[in-house]
mmCIF file of C-alpha atoms in Angstrom:
data_model
loop_
_atom_site.group_PDB
_atom_site.id
_atom_site.type_symbol
_atom_site.label_atom_id
_atom_site.label_comp_id
_atom_site.label_asym_id
_atom_site.label_seq_id
_atom_site.Cartn_x
_atom_site.Cartn_y
_atom_site.Cartn_z
ATOM 1 C CA UNK A 1 11.049 2.931 12.375
ATOM 2 C CA UNK A 2 9.330 5.590 14.447
ATOM 3 C CA UNK A 3 9.384 9.260 15.353
ATOM 4 C CA UNK A 4 8.784 10.898 18.723
ATOM 5 C CA UNK A 5 6.422 13.857 18.852
ATOM 6 C CA UNK A 6 5.131 15.411 22.055
ATOM 7 C CA UNK A 7 5.970 12.315 24.074
ATOM 8 C CA UNK A 8 4.176 9.990 21.630
ATOM 9 C CA UNK A 9 5.891 7.390 19.489
ATOM 10 C CA UNK A 10 4.521 7.256 15.944
ATOM 11 C CA UNK A 11 5.259 4.411 13.588
ATOM 12 C CA UNK A 12 6.868 5.215 10.216
ATOM 13 C CA UNK A 13 8.070 3.089 7.319
ATOM 14 C CA UNK A 14 11.768 2.653 6.535
ATOM 15 C CA UNK A 15 11.797 5.921 4.578
ATOM 16 C CA UNK A 16 10.129 7.971 7.296
ATOM 17 C CA UNK A 17 6.559 8.103 5.952
ATOM 18 C CA UNK A 18 3.870 7.845 8.633
ATOM 19 C CA UNK A 19 2.263 4.409 8.724
ATOM 20 C CA UNK A 20 -1.053 5.670 10.124
ATOM 21 C CA UNK A 21 -2.461 8.715 8.398
ATOM 22 C CA UNK A 22 -4.531 9.464 11.483
ATOM 23 C CA UNK A 23 -1.353 10.104 13.506
ATOM 24 C CA UNK A 24 -0.732 13.343 11.628
ATOM 25 C CA UNK A 25 -0.956 16.725 13.373
ATOM 26 C CA UNK A 26 0.712 20.055 12.634
ATOM 27 C CA UNK A 27 3.260 19.239 15.346
ATOM 28 C CA UNK A 28 4.033 15.959 13.610
ATOM 29 C CA UNK A 29 4.495 17.843 10.325
ATOM 30 C CA UNK A 30 6.912 20.245 12.008
ATOM 31 C CA UNK A 31 8.868 17.341 13.510
ATOM 32 C CA UNK A 32 9.182 15.532 10.163
ATOM 33 C CA UNK A 33 10.143 18.801 8.443
ATOM 34 C CA UNK A 34 12.831 19.452 11.028
ATOM 35 C CA UNK A 35 14.320 16.011 10.446
ATOM 36 C CA UNK A 36 14.338 16.789 6.715
ATOM 37 C CA UNK A 37 15.970 20.203 7.293
ATOM 38 C CA UNK A 38 12.950 22.010 5.945
ATOM 39 C CA UNK A 39 12.072 25.240 7.729
ATOM 40 C CA UNK A 40 8.272 25.411 7.426
ATOM 41 C CA UNK A 41 7.064 28.791 6.097
ATOM 42 C CA UNK A 42 3.602 29.875 5.012
ATOM 43 C CA UNK A 43 4.482 28.790 1.476
ATOM 44 C CA UNK A 44 5.435 25.323 2.703
ATOM 45 C CA UNK A 45 2.176 24.993 4.606
ATOM 46 C CA UNK A 46 0.245 26.041 1.522
ATOM 47 C CA UNK A 47 1.652 23.050 -0.376
ATOM 48 C CA UNK A 48 1.321 20.633 2.548
ATOM 49 C CA UNK A 49 -2.301 21.628 3.109
ATOM 50 C CA UNK A 50 -2.982 21.362 -0.594
ATOM 51 C CA UNK A 51 -1.622 17.807 -0.592
ATOM 52 C CA UNK A 52 -3.774 16.832 2.365
ATOM 53 C CA UNK A 53 -6.867 18.198 0.640
ATOM 54 C CA UNK A 54 -5.938 16.357 -2.550
ATOM 55 C CA UNK A 55 -5.507 13.103 -0.640
ATOM 56 C CA UNK A 56 -8.826 13.560 1.159
ATOM 57 C CA UNK A 57 -10.586 13.990 -2.116
ATOM 58 C CA UNK A 58 -8.872 11.326 -4.241
ATOM 59 C CA UNK A 59 -7.283 8.905 -1.744
ATOM 60 C CA UNK A 60 -3.880 9.090 -3.428
ATOM 61 C CA UNK A 61 -0.835 11.320 -3.236
ATOM 62 C CA UNK A 62 -0.468 12.972 -6.644
ATOM 63 C CA UNK A 63 2.476 12.426 -8.982
ATOM 64 C CA UNK A 64 4.737 15.484 -9.134
ATOM 65 C CA UNK A 65 3.538 16.494 -12.594
ATOM 66 C CA UNK A 66 -0.082 16.345 -11.456
ATOM 67 C CA UNK A 67 0.719 18.238 -8.255
ATOM 68 C CA UNK A 68 2.503 21.009 -10.163
ATOM 69 C CA UNK A 69 -0.396 21.439 -12.554
ATOM 70 C CA UNK A 70 -3.009 21.379 -9.787
ATOM 71 C CA UNK A 71 -1.091 23.900 -7.672
ATOM 72 C CA UNK A 72 -0.822 26.187 -10.698
ATOM 73 C CA UNK A 73 -4.570 25.967 -11.166
ATOM 74 C CA UNK A 74 -5.306 26.763 -7.539
ATOM 75 C CA UNK A 75 -2.483 29.118 -6.474
ATOM 76 C CA UNK A 76 -1.382 30.658 -9.764
ATOM 77 C CA UNK A 77 1.395 30.018 -12.316
ATOM 78 C CA UNK A 78 4.147 31.607 -10.176
ATOM 79 C CA UNK A 79 3.633 28.691 -7.738
ATOM 80 C CA UNK A 80 2.616 25.970 -10.176
ATOM 81 C CA UNK A 81 6.109 25.287 -11.493
ATOM 82 C CA UNK A 82 8.877 22.880 -10.551
ATOM 83 C CA UNK A 83 11.412 25.572 -9.736
ATOM 84 C CA UNK A 84 9.219 27.100 -7.027
ATOM 85 C CA UNK A 85 8.237 23.734 -5.590
ATOM 86 C CA UNK A 86 11.788 22.325 -5.587
ATOM 87 C CA UNK A 87 13.021 25.431 -3.807
ATOM 88 C CA UNK A 88 10.525 24.735 -1.037
ATOM 89 C CA UNK A 89 11.140 20.981 -0.973
ATOM 90 C CA UNK A 90 14.619 20.229 -2.350
ATOM 91 C CA UNK A 91 14.154 16.452 -2.198
ATOM 92 C CA UNK A 92 11.120 16.657 -4.433
ATOM 93 C CA UNK A 93 7.778 18.347 -3.896
ATOM 94 C CA UNK A 94 5.859 15.106 -4.180
ATOM 95 C CA UNK A 95 8.122 12.887 -2.080
ATOM 96 C CA UNK A 96 9.243 15.281 0.624
ATOM 97 C CA UNK A 97 6.073 17.363 0.944
ATOM 98 C CA UNK A 98 3.986 14.179 1.092
ATOM 99 C CA UNK A 99 6.130 12.921 3.932
ATOM 100 C CA UNK A 100 5.600 16.149 5.878
ATOM 101 C CA UNK A 101 1.881 16.035 5.045
ATOM 102 C CA UNK A 102 1.687 12.563 6.558
ATOM 103 C CA UNK A 103 0.696 10.919 3.277
ATOM 104 C CA UNK A 104 2.028 7.739 1.728
ATOM 105 C CA UNK A 105 4.722 8.048 -0.915
ATOM 106 C CA UNK A 106 3.140 9.017 -4.254
ATOM 107 C CA UNK A 107 2.208 6.055 -6.414
ATOM 108 C CA UNK A 108 4.939 5.470 -8.954
ATOM 109 C CA UNK A 109 7.734 7.218 -7.045
ATOM 110 C CA UNK A 110 10.791 5.074 -6.452
ATOM 111 C CA UNK B 1 -26.511 -26.991 5.287
ATOM 112 C CA UNK B 2 -24.976 -23.572 4.719
ATOM 113 C CA UNK B 3 -23.584 -22.754 1.287
ATOM 114 C CA UNK B 4 -21.156 -19.837 1.032
ATOM 115 C CA UNK B 5 -20.475 -18.178 -2.309
ATOM 116 C CA UNK B 6 -17.880 -15.428 -2.852
ATOM 117 C CA UNK B 7 -17.721 -14.810 -6.606
ATOM 118 C CA UNK B 8 -19.880 -12.558 -8.771
ATOM 119 C CA UNK B 9 -22.568 -14.428 -10.753
ATOM 120 C CA UNK B 10 -21.278 -12.627 -13.858
ATOM 121 C CA UNK B 11 -17.757 -13.887 -13.416
ATOM 122 C CA UNK B 12 -18.240 -17.456 -12.205
ATOM 123 C CA UNK B 13 -21.058 -19.930 -12.345
ATOM 124 C CA UNK B 14 -20.663 -20.905 -8.691
ATOM 125 C CA UNK B 15 -23.858 -19.143 -7.550
ATOM 126 C CA UNK B 16 -25.963 -20.805 -10.260
ATOM 127 C CA UNK B 17 -24.402 -24.160 -9.492
ATOM 128 C CA UNK B 18 -24.822 -23.689 -5.752
ATOM 129 C CA UNK B 19 -28.516 -22.765 -6.139
ATOM 130 C CA UNK B 20 -29.042 -25.814 -8.319
ATOM 131 C CA UNK B 21 -27.504 -28.018 -5.638
ATOM 132 C CA UNK B 22 -28.958 -26.440 -2.491
ATOM 133 C CA UNK B 23 -31.654 -28.688 -1.057
ATOM 134 C CA UNK B 24 -34.899 -27.565 0.571
ATOM 135 C CA UNK B 25 -34.237 -25.731 3.831
ATOM 136 C CA UNK B 26 -30.646 -24.982 2.948
ATOM 137 C CA UNK B 27 -29.156 -21.559 3.555
ATOM 138 C CA UNK B 28 -27.056 -19.676 1.021
ATOM 139 C CA UNK B 29 -24.786 -16.878 2.199
ATOM 140 C CA UNK B 30 -23.388 -14.442 -0.348
ATOM 141 C CA UNK B 31 -20.150 -12.683 0.582
ATOM 142 C CA UNK B 32 -17.446 -10.617 -1.169
ATOM 143 C CA UNK B 33 -18.203 -10.261 -4.913
ATOM 144 C CA UNK B 34 -21.101 -12.724 -4.680
ATOM 145 C CA UNK B 35 -23.219 -9.980 -3.053
ATOM 146 C CA UNK B 36 -23.800 -8.586 -6.555
ATOM 147 C CA UNK B 37 -25.928 -11.696 -7.004
ATOM 148 C CA UNK B 38 -28.247 -10.450 -4.247
ATOM 149 C CA UNK B 39 -29.072 -7.202 -6.067
ATOM 150 C CA UNK B 40 -32.030 -6.197 -8.207
ATOM 151 C CA UNK B 41 -32.440 -5.071 -11.806
ATOM 152 C CA UNK B 42 -29.755 -7.223 -13.317
ATOM 153 C CA UNK B 43 -29.556 -10.190 -15.641
ATOM 154 C CA UNK B 44 -28.645 -12.613 -12.865
ATOM 155 C CA UNK B 45 -31.444 -11.866 -10.402
ATOM 156 C CA UNK B 46 -33.992 -14.291 -11.866
ATOM 157 C CA UNK B 47 -32.115 -17.375 -10.739
ATOM 158 C CA UNK B 48 -31.800 -16.109 -7.197
ATOM 159 C CA UNK B 49 -35.425 -14.999 -6.977
ATOM 160 C CA UNK B 50 -36.487 -18.421 -8.216
ATOM 161 C CA UNK B 51 -34.580 -20.055 -5.384
ATOM 162 C CA UNK B 52 -35.882 -17.785 -2.623
ATOM 163 C CA UNK B 53 -38.954 -19.843 -1.794
ATOM 164 C CA UNK B 54 -36.880 -22.981 -1.473
ATOM 165 C CA UNK B 55 -33.732 -21.804 0.325
ATOM 166 C CA UNK B 56 -32.954 -18.979 2.718
ATOM 167 C CA UNK B 57 -30.607 -16.444 1.169
ATOM 168 C CA UNK B 58 -28.357 -14.150 3.175
ATOM 169 C CA UNK B 59 -25.928 -11.445 2.079
ATOM 170 C CA UNK B 60 -23.120 -9.895 4.077
ATOM 171 C CA UNK B 61 -23.954 -6.239 4.786
ATOM 172 C CA UNK B 62 -20.413 -4.814 4.949
ATOM 173 C CA UNK B 63 -19.681 -6.299 1.510
ATOM 174 C CA UNK B 64 -22.882 -4.748 0.091
ATOM 175 C CA UNK B 65 -21.987 -1.373 1.583
ATOM 176 C CA UNK B 66 -18.419 -1.494 0.306
ATOM 177 C CA UNK B 67 -19.718 -1.979 -3.225
ATOM 178 C CA UNK B 68 -22.428 0.703 -3.069
ATOM 179 C CA UNK B 69 -25.098 -2.003 -3.397
ATOM 180 C CA UNK B 70 -26.908 -1.747 -0.073
ATOM 181 C CA UNK B 71 -29.996 -0.078 -1.531
ATOM 182 C CA UNK B 72 -30.433 -2.692 -4.252
ATOM 183 C CA UNK B 73 -30.900 -5.888 -2.287
ATOM 184 C CA UNK B 74 -33.551 -8.269 -3.627
ATOM 185 C CA UNK B 75 -36.591 -8.457 -1.354
ATOM 186 C CA UNK B 76 -36.491 -11.633 0.698
ATOM 187 C CA UNK B 77 -32.705 -11.696 0.989
ATOM 188 C CA UNK B 78 -31.657 -11.193 4.589
ATOM 189 C CA UNK B 79 -28.712 -8.882 5.218
ATOM 190 C CA UNK B 80 -26.404 -10.021 8.022
ATOM 191 C CA UNK B 81 -23.326 -8.539 9.683
ATOM 192 C CA UNK B 82 -20.188 -10.477 10.701
ATOM 193 C CA UNK B 83 -21.833 -11.704 13.908
ATOM 194 C CA UNK B 84 -24.749 -12.960 11.793
ATOM 195 C CA UNK B 85 -22.241 -14.779 9.569
ATOM 196 C CA UNK B 86 -20.841 -16.554 12.629
ATOM 197 C CA UNK B 87 -24.359 -17.428 13.819
ATOM 198 C CA UNK B 88 -25.196 -18.973 10.455
ATOM 199 C CA UNK B 89 -22.091 -21.144 10.533
ATOM 200 C CA UNK B 90 -22.887 -22.186 14.103
ATOM 201 C CA UNK B 91 -26.550 -22.948 13.336
ATOM 202 C CA UNK B 92 -25.796 -25.321 10.483
ATOM 203 C CA UNK B 93 -24.264 -28.697 10.948
ATOM 204 C CA UNK B 94 -22.199 -28.320 7.796
ATOM 205 C CA UNK B 95 -21.118 -25.491 5.592
ATOM 206 C CA UNK B 96 -19.644 -25.519 2.153
ATOM 207 C CA UNK B 97 -17.659 -22.773 0.442
ATOM 208 C CA UNK B 98 -18.168 -22.782 -3.306
ATOM 209 C CA UNK B 99 -14.843 -22.050 -4.945
ATOM 210 C CA UNK C 1 11.420 -7.559 -21.003
ATOM 211 C CA UNK C 2 7.709 -7.736 -21.668
ATOM 212 C CA UNK C 3 6.196 -6.311 -24.771
ATOM 213 C CA UNK C 4 4.481 -3.625 -22.726
ATOM 214 C CA UNK C 5 7.778 -2.577 -21.127
ATOM 215 C CA UNK C 6 9.403 -2.346 -24.546
ATOM 216 C CA UNK C 7 6.521 -0.215 -25.721
ATOM 217 C CA UNK C 8 7.005 2.095 -22.764
ATOM 218 C CA UNK C 9 10.685 2.366 -23.672
ATOM 219 C CA UNK C 10 9.755 3.337 -27.194
ATOM 220 C CA UNK C 11 8.290 6.480 -25.653
ATOM 221 C CA UNK C 12 11.822 7.602 -24.813
ATOM 222 C CA UNK C 13 12.271 7.948 -28.561
ATOM 223 C CA UNK C 14 9.187 10.172 -28.671
ATOM 224 C CA UNK C 15 6.854 7.535 -30.088
ATOM 225 C CA UNK C 16 3.317 7.801 -28.758
ATOM 226 C CA UNK C 17 1.462 4.523 -28.712
ATOM 227 C CA UNK C 18 -2.126 3.665 -27.976
ATOM 228 C CA UNK C 19 -2.504 1.799 -24.681
ATOM 229 C CA UNK C 20 -5.793 0.365 -23.508
ATOM 230 C CA UNK C 21 -6.263 -0.965 -19.987
ATOM 231 C CA UNK C 22 -9.155 -3.405 -19.829
ATOM 232 C CA UNK C 23 -10.882 -3.709 -16.454
ATOM 233 C CA UNK C 24 -13.043 -6.805 -16.013
ATOM 234 C CA UNK C 25 -13.109 -7.393 -12.237
ATOM 235 C CA UNK C 26 -15.260 -6.088 -9.401
ATOM 236 C CA UNK C 27 -13.431 -3.839 -6.925
ATOM 237 C CA UNK C 28 -12.891 -5.628 -3.590
ATOM 238 C CA UNK C 29 -13.192 -9.402 -4.025
ATOM 239 C CA UNK C 30 -9.800 -9.559 -5.710
ATOM 240 C CA UNK C 31 -6.827 -7.210 -5.916
ATOM 241 C CA UNK C 32 -6.992 -6.805 -9.733
ATOM 242 C CA UNK C 33 -9.010 -3.576 -9.832
ATOM 243 C CA UNK C 34 -6.768 -1.704 -7.396
ATOM 244 C CA UNK C 35 -3.549 -3.005 -8.949
ATOM 245 C CA UNK C 36 -4.824 -2.099 -12.404
ATOM 246 C CA UNK C 37 -5.636 1.427 -11.275
ATOM 247 C CA UNK C 38 -2.147 1.837 -9.825
ATOM 248 C CA UNK C 39 -0.550 0.672 -13.058
ATOM 249 C CA UNK C 40 -2.639 3.215 -14.957
ATOM 250 C CA UNK C 41 -1.543 6.028 -12.615
ATOM 251 C CA UNK C 42 2.107 5.066 -12.902
ATOM 252 C CA UNK C 43 1.995 4.704 -16.671
ATOM 253 C CA UNK C 44 0.457 8.184 -16.956
ATOM 254 C CA UNK C 45 4.003 9.524 -16.490
ATOM 255 C CA UNK C 46 4.984 8.118 -19.899
ATOM 256 C CA UNK C 47 2.729 10.473 -21.910
ATOM 257 C CA UNK C 48 1.114 7.773 -23.991
ATOM 258 C CA UNK C 49 -2.324 7.724 -25.560
ATOM 259 C CA UNK C 50 -4.140 5.918 -22.750
ATOM 260 C CA UNK C 51 -7.698 4.666 -22.594
ATOM 261 C CA UNK C 52 -9.514 2.580 -20.000
ATOM 262 C CA UNK C 53 -12.226 0.090 -20.858
ATOM 263 C CA UNK C 54 -14.672 -1.202 -18.260
ATOM 264 C CA UNK C 55 -16.606 -4.329 -19.098
ATOM 265 C CA UNK C 56 -18.092 -7.366 -17.385
ATOM 266 C CA UNK C 57 -17.781 -6.957 -13.589
ATOM 267 C CA UNK C 58 -15.257 -4.137 -14.191
ATOM 268 C CA UNK C 59 -18.215 -1.739 -14.480
ATOM 269 C CA UNK C 60 -18.830 -2.271 -10.754
ATOM 270 C CA UNK C 61 -15.544 -0.435 -10.041
ATOM 271 C CA UNK C 62 -17.221 2.835 -11.027
ATOM 272 C CA UNK C 63 -20.436 2.563 -8.992
ATOM 273 C CA UNK C 64 -21.176 5.611 -6.813
ATOM 274 C CA UNK C 65 -21.658 5.334 -3.059
ATOM 275 C CA UNK C 66 -19.013 2.721 -2.144
ATOM 276 C CA UNK C 67 -18.448 2.604 1.656
ATOM 277 C CA UNK C 68 -15.721 0.196 2.728
ATOM 278 C CA UNK C 69 -15.454 0.949 6.422
ATOM 279 C CA UNK C 70 -17.232 -2.267 7.330
ATOM 280 C CA UNK C 71 -14.823 -4.531 5.444
ATOM 281 C CA UNK C 72 -11.738 -2.578 6.569
ATOM 282 C CA UNK C 73 -10.396 -2.177 3.066
ATOM 283 C CA UNK C 74 -9.344 1.110 1.507
ATOM 284 C CA UNK C 75 -12.082 2.687 -0.604
ATOM 285 C CA UNK C 76 -10.217 3.508 -3.800
ATOM 286 C CA UNK C 77 -13.268 4.578 -5.788
ATOM 287 C CA UNK C 78 -12.511 8.336 -5.318
ATOM 288 C CA UNK C 79 -9.224 7.788 -7.152
ATOM 289 C CA UNK C 80 -11.040 7.299 -10.474
ATOM 290 C CA UNK C 81 -11.994 10.971 -10.198
ATOM 291 C CA UNK C 82 -8.276 11.868 -10.093
ATOM 292 C CA UNK C 83 -7.659 10.343 -13.543
ATOM 293 C CA UNK C 84 -8.670 13.554 -15.306
ATOM 294 C CA UNK C 85 -5.830 15.391 -13.526
ATOM 295 C CA UNK C 86 -3.483 12.714 -14.889
ATOM 296 C CA UNK C 87 -4.762 13.551 -18.406
ATOM 297 C CA UNK C 88 -6.511 10.207 -18.666
ATOM 298 C CA UNK C 89 -9.862 11.141 -20.084
ATOM 299 C CA UNK C 90 -10.851 8.230 -22.303
ATOM 300 C CA UNK C 91 -13.023 6.038 -20.130
ATOM 301 C CA UNK C 92 -15.094 3.570 -22.132
ATOM 302 C CA UNK C 93 -17.874 1.537 -20.555
ATOM 303 C CA UNK C 94 -19.570 -1.335 -22.345
ATOM 304 C CA UNK C 95 -23.329 -0.813 -22.574
ATOM 305 C CA UNK C 96 -24.174 -4.536 -22.451
ATOM 306 C CA UNK C 97 -22.225 -4.988 -19.212
ATOM 307 C CA UNK C 98 -23.973 -2.016 -17.589
ATOM 308 C CA UNK C 99 -27.398 -3.199 -18.697
ATOM 309 C CA UNK C 100 -26.878 -6.766 -17.521
ATOM 310 C CA UNK C 101 -26.125 -5.344 -14.072
ATOM 311 C CA UNK C 102 -29.026 -2.884 -14.042
ATOM 312 C CA UNK C 103 -26.702 0.107 -14.014
ATOM 313 C CA UNK C 104 -26.879 3.397 -15.877
ATOM 314 C CA UNK C 105 -24.173 5.983 -16.594
ATOM 315 C CA UNK C 106 -25.616 8.403 -14.010
ATOM 316 C CA UNK C 107 -24.967 5.798 -11.306
ATOM 317 C CA UNK C 108 -21.232 5.952 -12.061
ATOM 318 C CA UNK C 109 -18.833 8.233 -10.215
ATOM 319 C CA UNK C 110 -17.037 9.692 -13.226
ATOM 320 C CA UNK C 111 -18.153 10.852 -16.677
ATOM 321 C CA UNK C 112 -17.670 7.979 -19.123
ATOM 322 C CA UNK C 113 -18.386 7.176 -22.736
ATOM 323 C CA UNK C 114 -20.900 4.331 -22.884
ATOM 324 C CA UNK C 115 -20.658 2.256 -26.048
ATOM 325 C CA UNK C 116 -21.904 -1.023 -27.423
ATOM 326 C CA UNK C 117 -19.768 -4.147 -27.524
ATOM 327 C CA UNK C 118 -19.083 -3.803 -31.265
ATOM 328 C CA UNK C 119 -17.751 -0.260 -30.874
ATOM 329 C CA UNK C 120 -15.637 -1.247 -27.865
ATOM 330 C CA UNK C 121 -14.164 -4.168 -29.780
ATOM 331 C CA UNK C 122 -13.380 -1.832 -32.689
ATOM 332 C CA UNK C 123 -11.472 0.518 -30.333
ATOM 333 C CA UNK C 124 -9.666 -2.397 -28.750
ATOM 334 C CA UNK C 125 -8.453 -3.470 -32.169
ATOM 335 C CA UNK C 126 -7.003 0.012 -32.832
ATOM 336 C CA UNK C 127 -4.587 -0.233 -29.914
ATOM 337 C CA UNK C 128 -0.854 -0.836 -29.984
ATOM 338 C CA UNK C 129 -0.978 -2.414 -26.535
ATOM 339 C CA UNK C 130 -3.879 -3.907 -24.577
ATOM 340 C CA UNK C 131 -3.344 -4.750 -20.914
ATOM 341 C CA UNK C 132 -6.116 -6.581 -19.100
ATOM 342 C CA UNK C 133 -6.856 -6.794 -15.396
#
C-alpha cells in the first residue's frame, strides 16, 4: 500500500503504517490523520510529538499503558488518562497516534 | 588460506579450534559475534594473542562498532571494512567458514 | 498450549507468578536477543513479577556505545532503557560473565544488579517460569 502526499508516493504496510520512518513530515501526519478522520488540534500534536520523542529515545513505540503513564508524568494527570487519549484518538492512542506519528505499530498490539 | 569465524569465543569453540588449525601465514577474519574474540581484557584474549605472531588476524569494523567494541581491539588485530573483507577473500586461494 | 501460555492465562484469575527471562546471546549475530526483548515487552502487559537475567554472551546486549549503522541492522540497545517505564526493574547480571568479558557495571547502559553465579542460580530456582533466549 501507499499514500500520496505533496506529489510523493510513500510506502505503507497493509494497515497504513509508514514503512520508512524517514518519510515522515508534518504534512504526512496531516494526510494520515485525515484518512483516519482525525482533525489534528494542538492536543493531538502534543501526543504525536511525544510519541516521536519517545521513539527517538527508546527505538520502540510504547504500549498504551506505558504511553498513558509517561504522558501523565510529562503533561499532567488530566492528560495522562485513557479517557482523554481515547477522545483524541478513538481507535486507540497507541495504534492510531503511532500511525499519524509515522512510527511502527506498538510491539504487542494486534 | 583465509579462515572466517562468526561465533563468540564464549559461545562456541570455533575460534579456538580455528586458531589451532590455522597454519603459518594463514589469515583469520573475525566477523559478527566472533569480533568479541578480538577484544581486550577478557578471558578469551590469551588464545588470540598467542596466535598473533603466527597468523594474521582481522576483524570486521562495522561488527565491532555495532557491538560497542571498537575501542577494545587487541593490538595487532587489523580492522577491515566490507571492501577489506572482499580483498581478503580475493587475496587467498581458499577460504573456510568455521560453522 | 505451552506451559508459559497457561501461566499467562492464570493471570486472568489474578494470580501473579514469577517469570524470569534468561538472556544468553550476544545482540546482533543471532535474532535471539531482539526476539527475547520483544517477548519481555509484550509480556509486561500481563502484570506478572518479571525479572531479566543476563549471563554468558547475554551481558554483551547491555554494553554502552553500540552503533549499528555500518551493519544496517536496527540498534535496539536504547530499548533496554525503556524497560523501567514498563515496570520491569529487576535486571540481574552475572558477575562471572561480566568479568570473563572484561566488563564492569558502569560500562552497561542501564542500572543492573550484579550478582555471583550462586546468587543468580538461587533466584532462578525461585521462579514459577523460566524462559531462556
